[in-house]
Amino acid sequence: MKKLLTFLCTAVVLTALCSCNQAADSKMTETEIMMDTVVTITVWDSDEEVMNGAFDICRKYEKIFSRTIENSDVSKINNSNGEIITVSPETAELISMSLDISEMSDGAFDISILPLVNLWDVNNTSVPPNPQQITEAKAQVGFKSILLQGNNVKLPPGHSIDLGSVAKGYITDKVRDYLLSTGVKKAIINLGGNVTLIGNNNKKEYSVGIQKPFALHGESAAILKLSNKTAVTSGVYERYFEYENKIYHHIIDPKTGYPTKNDIASVTIIADSSALADSLSTACLVLGKEKGMELANLKGVEAIFIDLDGNIFISSGLDIDYNGTVPKISLKF
Ligand code: AMP
Ligand code: MG
């Protein structure tokens, strides 16, 4: 049930997949709950074997990146007590990419955030931790203490990592590469709101709804018109508890040790790489609108910020059309 709820809180939803004739172009959709979320893959003109292969990829990487699976690379690192751990090339690649985003975001994005994530435990608690606990946990956070050399990782005792902000994006890219390698020309991959589109929707763009923050699931703040791209949203409304009329959500500012406090409710990144989009959506939410927009520009991706009042801010490569009930956002040509 909790997993289902997680899905219901998912940030990006596909509102209209396609207006095509199902009988004429064989479409296959499968859904599985994995990685603490709902994974839905839709492929056109392919077969069950390809579909199974796509889900096998999700399972393979979940086993490596999960912090709750005992023998995953992440668990080995987190239980290493200062010893050097040799990880798979994919884990090393993901850590290396994350460290790059940490540097570029001046530490706003930090996969060593786990001591603080565990302390806040927003899914299971209803009262904020005390300042002393936050100071203690914060002392065990800092991306500069992650040492990565080739496939070897070393963390100081007491430190731990969490790839939750980036792994789904990385896995989505792997599924996309696999589907393309089998000759798939049209597909939608949705890993708990990380949406990647292969091809186009009968020569038009697909429609992807950006969830309206704090509204009912499925209510869109805007509709993205996209082909051949990935869209990833991070939102403060996704997981949170309320205490004394304040919201304490799941994205933590490593500098303060508290859930980020700025006027931004969600950030959506549009890019070619879902791993990059995933890390940047989290980073930009922590950074806020001005610095977040700068980082998005620097990385060559498009960004949509929605503030707590519902105002929408788009990066320079996007167009927004306010005609109609819900604004439509598309890439400039
Ligand atoms: P996302 O939904 O992709 O923005 O990822 C949010 C998840 O990333 C949280 O549930 C935490 O597990 C983790 N996280 C929280 N704060 C940070 C941060 N500042 N940098 C990196 N990961 C974070
Ligand atoms: Mg993310």
mmCIF file of C-alpha atoms and ligand atoms in Angstrom:
data_model
loop_
_atom_site.group_PDB
_atom_site.id
_atom_site.type_symbol
_atom_site.label_atom_id
_atom_site.label_comp_id
_atom_site.label_asym_id
_atom_site.label_seq_id
_atom_site.Cartn_x
_atom_site.Cartn_y
_atom_site.Cartn_z
ATOM 1 C CA MET A 1 0.000 0.000 0.000
ATOM 2 C CA LYS A 2 2.832 2.350 0.907
ATOM 3 C CA LYS A 3 4.436 1.636 -2.419
ATOM 4 C CA LEU A 4 1.219 2.421 -4.164
ATOM 5 C CA LEU A 5 0.945 5.659 -2.236
ATOM 6 C CA THR A 6 4.451 6.536 -3.311
ATOM 7 C CA PHE A 7 3.325 6.085 -6.872
ATOM 8 C CA LEU A 8 0.257 8.166 -6.327
ATOM 9 C CA CYS A 9 2.536 10.965 -5.199
ATOM 10 C CA THR A 10 4.677 10.592 -8.285
ATOM 11 C CA ALA A 11 5.859 13.860 -9.701
ATOM 12 C CA VAL A 12 5.403 13.495 -13.419
ATOM 13 C CA VAL A 13 2.414 11.733 -14.880
ATOM 14 C CA LEU A 14 1.687 10.932 -18.452
ATOM 15 C CA THR A 15 -1.672 12.483 -19.112
ATOM 16 C CA ALA A 16 -2.246 11.480 -22.710
ATOM 17 C CA LEU A 17 -0.012 8.914 -24.242
ATOM 18 C CA CYS A 18 -1.194 8.896 -27.785
ATOM 19 C CA SER A 19 -4.199 9.313 -29.956
ATOM 20 C CA CYS A 20 -3.228 6.418 -32.160
ATOM 21 C CA ASN A 21 -5.307 3.471 -33.234
ATOM 22 C CA GLN A 22 -4.315 0.618 -30.939
ATOM 23 C CA ALA A 23 -5.415 -2.089 -33.329
ATOM 24 C CA ALA A 24 -3.245 -0.665 -36.104
ATOM 25 C CA ASP A 25 -0.011 -0.273 -34.151
ATOM 26 C CA SER A 26 0.605 -3.003 -31.603
ATOM 27 C CA LYS A 27 1.140 -1.409 -28.237
ATOM 28 C CA MET A 28 2.142 -3.295 -25.105
ATOM 29 C CA THR A 29 2.157 -1.855 -21.579
ATOM 30 C CA GLU A 30 3.429 -3.550 -18.419
ATOM 31 C CA THR A 31 3.654 -2.299 -14.851
ATOM 32 C CA GLU A 32 5.613 -3.650 -11.896
ATOM 33 C CA ILE A 33 6.255 -2.320 -8.426
ATOM 34 C CA MET A 34 9.995 -2.170 -7.855
ATOM 35 C CA MET A 35 12.570 0.257 -6.454
ATOM 36 C CA ASP A 36 9.904 1.457 -4.013
ATOM 37 C CA THR A 37 7.887 2.863 -6.877
ATOM 38 C CA VAL A 38 5.819 1.905 -9.905
ATOM 39 C CA VAL A 39 7.581 1.132 -13.148
ATOM 40 C CA THR A 40 5.498 1.270 -16.326
ATOM 41 C CA ILE A 41 6.925 0.552 -19.735
ATOM 42 C CA THR A 42 4.999 0.914 -22.989
ATOM 43 C CA VAL A 43 6.489 -0.292 -26.258
ATOM 44 C CA TRP A 44 5.063 -0.299 -29.741
ATOM 45 C CA ASP A 45 5.708 -2.989 -32.362
ATOM 46 C CA SER A 46 7.827 -5.173 -30.115
ATOM 47 C CA ASP A 47 7.343 -8.386 -28.120
ATOM 48 C CA GLU A 48 7.151 -9.926 -24.656
ATOM 49 C CA GLU A 49 10.807 -10.968 -24.695
ATOM 50 C CA VAL A 50 11.932 -7.374 -25.187
ATOM 51 C CA MET A 51 9.545 -6.210 -22.467
ATOM 52 C CA ASN A 52 10.906 -8.853 -20.051
ATOM 53 C CA GLY A 53 14.444 -7.759 -20.911
ATOM 54 C CA ALA A 54 13.578 -4.176 -19.968
ATOM 55 C CA PHE A 55 12.241 -5.199 -16.550
ATOM 56 C CA ASP A 56 15.266 -7.483 -16.038
ATOM 57 C CA ILE A 57 17.469 -4.401 -16.410
ATOM 58 C CA CYS A 58 15.496 -2.603 -13.684
ATOM 59 C CA ARG A 59 15.861 -5.604 -11.378
ATOM 60 C CA LYS A 60 19.589 -5.928 -12.119
ATOM 61 C CA TYR A 61 20.316 -2.325 -11.179
ATOM 62 C CA GLU A 62 17.983 -2.269 -8.215
ATOM 63 C CA LYS A 63 20.101 -5.093 -6.750
ATOM 64 C CA ILE A 64 23.237 -2.974 -7.144
ATOM 65 C CA PHE A 65 22.007 0.510 -6.164
ATOM 66 C CA SER A 66 19.446 -0.188 -3.433
ATOM 67 C CA ARG A 67 20.395 0.845 0.093
ATOM 68 C CA THR A 68 17.929 -1.632 1.580
ATOM 69 C CA ILE A 69 19.112 -4.758 -0.269
ATOM 70 C CA GLU A 70 21.771 -6.377 1.868
ATOM 71 C CA ASN A 71 24.386 -7.231 -0.728
ATOM 72 C CA SER A 72 24.028 -4.230 -3.005
ATOM 73 C CA ASP A 73 27.091 -2.120 -3.808
ATOM 74 C CA VAL A 74 25.541 0.718 -1.803
ATOM 75 C CA SER A 75 25.026 -1.507 1.269
ATOM 76 C CA LYS A 76 28.592 -2.747 1.001
ATOM 77 C CA ILE A 77 29.849 0.837 0.918
ATOM 78 C CA ASN A 78 27.588 1.858 3.806
ATOM 79 C CA ASN A 79 28.748 -1.088 5.935
ATOM 80 C CA SER A 80 32.421 -0.730 5.014
ATOM 81 C CA ASN A 81 33.495 1.020 8.219
ATOM 82 C CA GLY A 82 36.283 2.870 6.436
ATOM 83 C CA GLU A 83 37.499 -0.075 4.340
ATOM 84 C CA ILE A 84 37.972 0.186 0.565
ATOM 85 C CA ILE A 85 35.109 -1.450 -1.375
ATOM 86 C CA THR A 86 35.311 -2.511 -5.006
ATOM 87 C CA VAL A 87 32.040 -1.833 -6.788
ATOM 88 C CA SER A 88 30.621 -2.512 -10.252
ATOM 89 C CA PRO A 89 31.645 -0.100 -13.039
ATOM 90 C CA GLU A 90 28.052 1.177 -13.143
ATOM 91 C CA THR A 91 28.079 2.114 -9.446
ATOM 92 C CA ALA A 92 31.441 3.820 -9.910
ATOM 93 C CA GLU A 93 30.059 5.710 -12.912
ATOM 94 C CA LEU A 94 26.988 6.824 -10.985
ATOM 95 C CA ILE A 95 29.051 7.970 -7.989
ATOM 96 C CA SER A 96 31.460 9.806 -10.268
ATOM 97 C CA MET A 97 28.577 11.571 -12.025
ATOM 98 C CA SER A 98 27.035 12.477 -8.679
ATOM 99 C CA LEU A 99 30.316 13.923 -7.418
ATOM 100 C CA ASP A 100 30.497 16.079 -10.532
ATOM 101 C CA ILE A 101 27.008 17.488 -9.818
ATOM 102 C CA SER A 102 27.998 18.024 -6.170
ATOM 103 C CA GLU A 103 30.977 20.110 -7.279
ATOM 104 C CA MET A 104 28.902 22.078 -9.777
ATOM 105 C CA SER A 105 26.084 22.719 -7.288
ATOM 106 C CA ASP A 106 28.486 23.754 -4.536
ATOM 107 C CA GLY A 107 27.376 20.794 -2.422
ATOM 108 C CA ALA A 108 23.590 21.335 -2.754
ATOM 109 C CA PHE A 109 23.435 17.888 -4.321
ATOM 110 C CA ASP A 110 25.161 15.333 -2.117
ATOM 111 C CA ILE A 111 24.740 11.543 -2.176
ATOM 112 C CA SER A 112 26.407 11.317 1.260
ATOM 113 C CA ILE A 113 23.167 12.801 2.643
ATOM 114 C CA LEU A 114 21.956 9.453 4.065
ATOM 115 C CA PRO A 115 22.629 10.151 7.798
ATOM 116 C CA LEU A 116 20.312 13.171 7.499
ATOM 117 C CA VAL A 117 17.751 11.313 5.365
ATOM 118 C CA ASN A 118 17.627 8.557 7.998
ATOM 119 C CA LEU A 119 17.350 11.063 10.815
ATOM 120 C CA TRP A 120 14.424 12.896 9.189
ATOM 121 C CA ASP A 121 12.829 9.646 7.935
ATOM 122 C CA VAL A 122 9.888 11.652 6.582
ATOM 123 C CA ASN A 123 7.910 8.561 5.557
ATOM 124 C CA ASN A 124 7.744 7.220 9.089
ATOM 125 C CA THR A 125 8.012 10.134 11.507
ATOM 126 C CA SER A 126 5.776 13.040 12.363
ATOM 127 C CA VAL A 127 8.055 15.174 14.563
ATOM 128 C CA PRO A 128 11.259 16.951 13.462
ATOM 129 C CA PRO A 129 14.531 15.803 15.067
ATOM 130 C CA ASN A 130 16.143 18.147 17.586
ATOM 131 C CA PRO A 131 18.960 20.561 16.568
ATOM 132 C CA GLN A 132 21.596 18.522 18.402
ATOM 133 C CA GLN A 133 20.687 15.400 16.403
ATOM 134 C CA ILE A 134 20.777 17.418 13.192
ATOM 135 C CA THR A 135 24.245 18.807 14.002
ATOM 136 C CA GLU A 136 25.518 15.295 14.723
ATOM 137 C CA ALA A 137 24.109 13.820 11.516
ATOM 138 C CA LYS A 138 25.344 16.793 9.481
ATOM 139 C CA ALA A 139 28.899 16.079 10.684
ATOM 140 C CA GLN A 140 28.683 12.736 8.842
ATOM 141 C CA VAL A 141 27.674 14.330 5.533
ATOM 142 C CA GLY A 142 30.027 15.755 2.931
ATOM 143 C CA PHE A 143 30.648 14.611 -0.632
ATOM 144 C CA LYS A 144 34.335 15.531 -0.381
ATOM 145 C CA SER A 145 34.863 12.590 1.965
ATOM 146 C CA ILE A 146 33.767 10.106 -0.738
ATOM 147 C CA LEU A 147 36.978 8.808 -2.270
ATOM 148 C CA LEU A 148 36.551 7.184 -5.673
ATOM 149 C CA GLN A 149 39.442 5.702 -7.606
ATOM 150 C CA GLY A 150 38.513 3.521 -10.565
ATOM 151 C CA ASN A 151 35.968 1.079 -9.154
ATOM 152 C CA ASN A 152 37.209 1.489 -5.567
ATOM 153 C CA VAL A 153 35.246 3.529 -3.046
ATOM 154 C CA LYS A 154 36.268 4.607 0.440
ATOM 155 C CA LEU A 155 34.100 6.407 2.982
ATOM 156 C CA PRO A 156 34.999 7.469 6.522
ATOM 157 C CA PRO A 157 33.380 5.314 9.253
ATOM 158 C CA GLY A 158 29.883 6.565 10.070
ATOM 159 C CA HIS A 159 29.361 8.059 6.618
ATOM 160 C CA SER A 160 26.921 6.523 4.122
ATOM 161 C CA ILE A 161 25.490 7.166 0.672
ATOM 162 C CA ASP A 162 22.035 7.226 -0.899
ATOM 163 C CA LEU A 163 21.628 7.057 -4.681
ATOM 164 C CA GLY A 164 17.858 7.648 -4.437
ATOM 165 C CA SER A 165 18.112 11.025 -6.145
ATOM 166 C CA VAL A 166 19.794 9.726 -9.275
ATOM 167 C CA ALA A 167 19.553 5.927 -9.638
ATOM 168 C CA LYS A 168 16.089 5.847 -11.234
ATOM 169 C CA GLY A 169 17.295 8.243 -13.906
ATOM 170 C CA TYR A 170 20.387 6.158 -14.550
ATOM 171 C CA ILE A 171 18.322 2.960 -14.826
ATOM 172 C CA THR A 172 15.856 4.685 -17.164
ATOM 173 C CA ASP A 173 18.772 5.500 -19.476
ATOM 174 C CA LYS A 174 19.874 1.853 -19.405
ATOM 175 C CA VAL A 175 16.340 0.681 -20.289
ATOM 176 C CA ARG A 176 16.166 3.229 -23.123
ATOM 177 C CA ASP A 177 19.556 2.092 -24.517
ATOM 178 C CA TYR A 178 18.442 -1.531 -24.332
ATOM 179 C CA LEU A 179 15.121 -0.868 -26.106
ATOM 180 C CA LEU A 180 16.886 1.090 -28.844
ATOM 181 C CA SER A 181 19.390 -1.755 -29.272
ATOM 182 C CA THR A 182 16.507 -4.179 -29.932
ATOM 183 C CA GLY A 183 15.174 -1.935 -32.681
ATOM 184 C CA VAL A 184 12.309 -0.351 -30.725
ATOM 185 C CA LYS A 185 11.326 2.936 -32.383
ATOM 186 C CA LYS A 186 8.555 4.069 -30.069
ATOM 187 C CA ALA A 187 8.293 3.634 -26.305
ATOM 188 C CA ILE A 188 7.503 5.366 -23.033
ATOM 189 C CA ILE A 189 9.519 4.425 -19.964
ATOM 190 C CA ASN A 190 8.177 5.669 -16.643
ATOM 191 C CA LEU A 191 10.185 4.855 -13.529
ATOM 192 C CA GLY A 192 8.144 6.416 -10.770
ATOM 193 C CA GLY A 193 7.826 9.702 -12.608
ATOM 194 C CA ASN A 194 11.157 9.680 -14.443
ATOM 195 C CA VAL A 195 9.682 9.680 -17.937
ATOM 196 C CA THR A 196 11.710 8.910 -21.046
ATOM 197 C CA LEU A 197 10.183 9.056 -24.503
ATOM 198 C CA ILE A 198 11.538 7.097 -27.440
ATOM 199 C CA GLY A 199 10.502 8.390 -30.845
ATOM 200 C CA ASN A 200 7.405 10.489 -31.264
ATOM 201 C CA ASN A 201 3.657 10.141 -31.035
ATOM 202 C CA ASN A 202 2.615 9.637 -34.668
ATOM 203 C CA LYS A 203 4.802 12.514 -35.877
ATOM 204 C CA LYS A 204 3.600 14.740 -33.025
ATOM 205 C CA GLU A 205 4.935 15.224 -29.527
ATOM 206 C CA TYR A 206 3.847 13.134 -26.592
ATOM 207 C CA SER A 207 2.017 14.918 -23.780
ATOM 208 C CA VAL A 208 3.485 14.621 -20.303
ATOM 209 C CA GLY A 209 1.702 16.250 -17.396
ATOM 210 C CA ILE A 210 3.689 17.976 -14.661
ATOM 211 C CA GLN A 211 1.907 17.285 -11.395
ATOM 212 C CA LYS A 212 0.387 20.376 -9.796
ATOM 213 C CA PRO A 213 2.160 20.648 -6.400
ATOM 214 C CA PHE A 214 -0.034 19.648 -3.443
ATOM 215 C CA ALA A 215 -3.060 19.061 -5.736
ATOM 216 C CA LEU A 216 -4.810 15.764 -6.364
ATOM 217 C CA HIS A 217 -2.701 13.172 -8.144
ATOM 218 C CA GLY A 218 -3.126 13.604 -11.897
ATOM 219 C CA GLU A 219 -3.964 17.291 -11.795
ATOM 220 C CA SER A 220 -1.454 18.992 -14.062
ATOM 221 C CA ALA A 221 0.192 22.359 -13.539
ATOM 222 C CA ALA A 222 1.406 22.223 -17.143
ATOM 223 C CA ILE A 223 1.597 19.829 -20.066
ATOM 224 C CA LEU A 224 4.952 19.130 -21.666
ATOM 225 C CA LYS A 225 4.926 18.501 -25.410
ATOM 226 C CA LEU A 226 7.992 16.342 -26.007
ATOM 227 C CA SER A 227 9.593 13.678 -28.200
ATOM 228 C CA ASN A 228 12.815 11.724 -27.771
ATOM 229 C CA LYS A 229 13.635 13.330 -24.422
ATOM 230 C CA THR A 230 13.494 12.622 -20.741
ATOM 231 C CA ALA A 231 11.602 14.665 -18.139
ATOM 232 C CA VAL A 232 12.262 14.324 -14.421
ATOM 233 C CA THR A 233 10.578 16.201 -11.587
ATOM 234 C CA SER A 234 11.602 16.669 -7.957
ATOM 235 C CA GLY A 235 8.909 18.096 -5.708
ATOM 236 C CA VAL A 236 8.609 19.019 -2.063
ATOM 237 C CA TYR A 237 5.035 17.653 -2.079
ATOM 238 C CA GLU A 238 6.110 14.106 -2.931
ATOM 239 C CA ARG A 239 7.026 12.872 0.547
ATOM 240 C CA TYR A 240 6.551 14.947 3.654
ATOM 241 C CA PHE A 241 5.011 15.208 7.090
ATOM 242 C CA GLU A 242 3.327 18.198 8.648
ATOM 243 C CA TYR A 243 4.238 19.437 12.119
ATOM 244 C CA GLU A 244 2.825 22.579 13.725
ATOM 245 C CA ASN A 245 1.540 23.818 10.350
ATOM 246 C CA LYS A 246 4.917 23.412 8.658
ATOM 247 C CA ILE A 247 5.862 20.919 5.995
ATOM 248 C CA TYR A 248 9.007 18.806 6.386
ATOM 249 C CA HIS A 249 9.804 17.108 3.091
ATOM 250 C CA HIS A 250 12.313 14.601 1.768
ATOM 251 C CA ILE A 251 14.890 16.826 0.056
ATOM 252 C CA ILE A 252 17.506 18.021 2.504
ATOM 253 C CA ASP A 253 19.829 20.977 2.231
ATOM 254 C CA PRO A 254 23.218 19.522 3.230
ATOM 255 C CA LYS A 255 24.330 22.959 4.431
ATOM 256 C CA THR A 256 21.556 23.356 7.020
ATOM 257 C CA GLY A 257 20.605 19.727 7.695
ATOM 258 C CA TYR A 258 16.921 20.719 7.264
ATOM 259 C CA PRO A 259 14.520 20.114 4.367
ATOM 260 C CA THR A 260 15.183 22.859 1.839
ATOM 261 C CA LYS A 261 13.389 26.087 2.583
ATOM 262 C CA ASN A 262 12.883 28.279 -0.438
ATOM 263 C CA ASP A 263 9.847 29.285 -2.470
ATOM 264 C CA ILE A 264 10.140 26.397 -4.940
ATOM 265 C CA ALA A 265 7.616 23.536 -4.909
ATOM 266 C CA SER A 266 8.978 21.545 -7.849
ATOM 267 C CA VAL A 267 11.641 21.478 -10.519
ATOM 268 C CA THR A 268 11.320 19.599 -13.795
ATOM 269 C CA ILE A 269 14.388 19.025 -15.945
ATOM 270 C CA ILE A 270 14.181 18.121 -19.631
ATOM 271 C CA ALA A 271 17.309 16.527 -21.045
ATOM 272 C CA ASP A 272 18.689 13.705 -23.163
ATOM 273 C CA SER A 273 20.104 11.834 -20.163
ATOM 274 C CA SER A 274 17.688 10.856 -17.424
ATOM 275 C CA ALA A 275 20.530 10.340 -14.918
ATOM 276 C CA LEU A 276 21.594 13.931 -15.470
ATOM 277 C CA ALA A 277 17.993 15.176 -15.307
ATOM 278 C CA ASP A 278 17.389 13.235 -12.086
ATOM 279 C CA SER A 279 20.448 14.605 -10.310
ATOM 280 C CA LEU A 280 19.772 18.140 -11.549
ATOM 281 C CA SER A 281 16.104 18.181 -10.536
ATOM 282 C CA THR A 282 17.151 17.416 -6.965
ATOM 283 C CA ALA A 283 20.105 19.830 -7.072
ATOM 284 C CA CYS A 284 18.015 22.677 -8.532
ATOM 285 C CA LEU A 285 15.310 22.222 -5.928
ATOM 286 C CA VAL A 286 17.908 22.745 -3.205
ATOM 287 C CA LEU A 287 19.552 25.651 -5.051
ATOM 288 C CA GLY A 288 16.316 27.549 -5.730
ATOM 289 C CA LYS A 289 15.293 29.403 -8.869
ATOM 290 C CA GLU A 290 18.215 31.723 -9.669
ATOM 291 C CA LYS A 291 21.144 29.440 -8.892
ATOM 292 C CA GLY A 292 19.226 26.383 -10.121
ATOM 293 C CA MET A 293 18.509 28.030 -13.464
ATOM 294 C CA GLU A 294 22.218 28.906 -13.780
ATOM 295 C CA LEU A 295 23.208 25.300 -13.166
ATOM 296 C CA ALA A 296 20.645 24.028 -15.689
ATOM 297 C CA ASN A 297 22.011 26.448 -18.298
ATOM 298 C CA LEU A 298 25.561 25.385 -17.538
ATOM 299 C CA LYS A 299 24.654 21.712 -18.056
ATOM 300 C CA GLY A 300 22.735 22.474 -21.279
ATOM 301 C CA VAL A 301 19.352 21.205 -20.075
ATOM 302 C CA GLU A 302 15.937 22.866 -19.856
ATOM 303 C CA ALA A 303 14.258 23.551 -16.524
ATOM 304 C CA ILE A 304 10.793 24.401 -15.225
ATOM 305 C CA PHE A 305 10.444 25.776 -11.713
ATOM 306 C CA ILE A 306 7.038 25.975 -10.040
ATOM 307 C CA ASP A 307 6.912 28.093 -6.909
ATOM 308 C CA LEU A 308 4.701 27.634 -3.857
ATOM 309 C CA ASP A 309 2.187 30.124 -5.309
ATOM 310 C CA GLY A 310 1.908 28.096 -8.517
ATOM 311 C CA ASN A 311 3.910 30.475 -10.724
ATOM 312 C CA ILE A 312 5.825 28.755 -13.518
ATOM 313 C CA PHE A 313 9.331 29.801 -14.585
ATOM 314 C CA ILE A 314 10.947 28.284 -17.678
ATOM 315 C CA SER A 315 14.497 28.225 -19.018
ATOM 316 C CA SER A 316 15.387 30.071 -22.224
ATOM 317 C CA GLY A 317 15.076 27.032 -24.538
ATOM 318 C CA LEU A 318 11.385 26.541 -23.733
ATOM 319 C CA ASP A 319 8.147 28.142 -24.885
ATOM 320 C CA ILE A 320 4.994 28.335 -22.801
ATOM 321 C CA ASP A 321 1.491 28.695 -24.232
ATOM 322 C CA TYR A 322 -1.102 29.923 -21.731
ATOM 323 C CA ASN A 323 -4.062 29.448 -24.108
ATOM 324 C CA GLY A 324 -6.315 26.706 -22.809
ATOM 325 C CA THR A 325 -7.002 25.532 -19.285
ATOM 326 C CA VAL A 326 -3.523 24.119 -18.628
ATOM 327 C CA PRO A 327 -0.355 25.816 -19.975
ATOM 328 C CA LYS A 328 1.557 23.870 -22.621
ATOM 329 C CA ILE A 329 5.349 23.867 -22.577
ATOM 330 C CA SER A 330 7.456 22.878 -25.550
ATOM 331 C CA LEU A 331 11.050 23.121 -26.730
ATOM 332 C CA LYS A 332 11.889 26.100 -28.925
ATOM 333 C CA PHE A 333 13.062 25.193 -32.383
HETATM 334 P P1 AMP B 1 14.516 13.070 -6.034
HETATM 335 O O1 AMP B 1 13.109 12.632 -5.816
HETATM 336 O O2 AMP B 1 15.160 12.535 -7.261
HETATM 337 O O3 AMP B 1 14.673 14.554 -5.946
HETATM 338 O O4 AMP B 1 15.392 12.444 -4.866
HETATM 339 C C1 AMP B 1 15.062 12.674 -3.533
HETATM 340 C C2 AMP B 1 15.801 11.688 -2.670
HETATM 341 O O5 AMP B 1 17.199 11.949 -2.711
HETATM 342 C C3 AMP B 1 15.416 11.799 -1.208
HETATM 343 O O6 AMP B 1 14.327 10.957 -0.890
HETATM 344 C C4 AMP B 1 16.693 11.387 -0.499
HETATM 345 O O7 AMP B 1 16.793 9.980 -0.468
HETATM 346 C C5 AMP B 1 17.778 11.915 -1.421
HETATM 347 N N1 AMP B 1 18.199 13.288 -1.117
HETATM 348 C C6 AMP B 1 17.641 14.188 -0.251
HETATM 349 N N2 AMP B 1 18.304 15.350 -0.264
HETATM 350 C C7 AMP B 1 19.333 15.201 -1.153
HETATM 351 C C8 AMP B 1 20.380 16.055 -1.600
HETATM 352 N N3 AMP B 1 20.525 17.297 -1.158
HETATM 353 N N4 AMP B 1 21.252 15.551 -2.525
HETATM 354 C C9 AMP B 1 21.135 14.300 -2.995
HETATM 355 N N5 AMP B 1 20.158 13.451 -2.606
HETATM 356 C C10 AMP B 1 19.257 13.886 -1.709
HETATM 357 MG MG MG B 2 16.487 13.362 -8.555
#
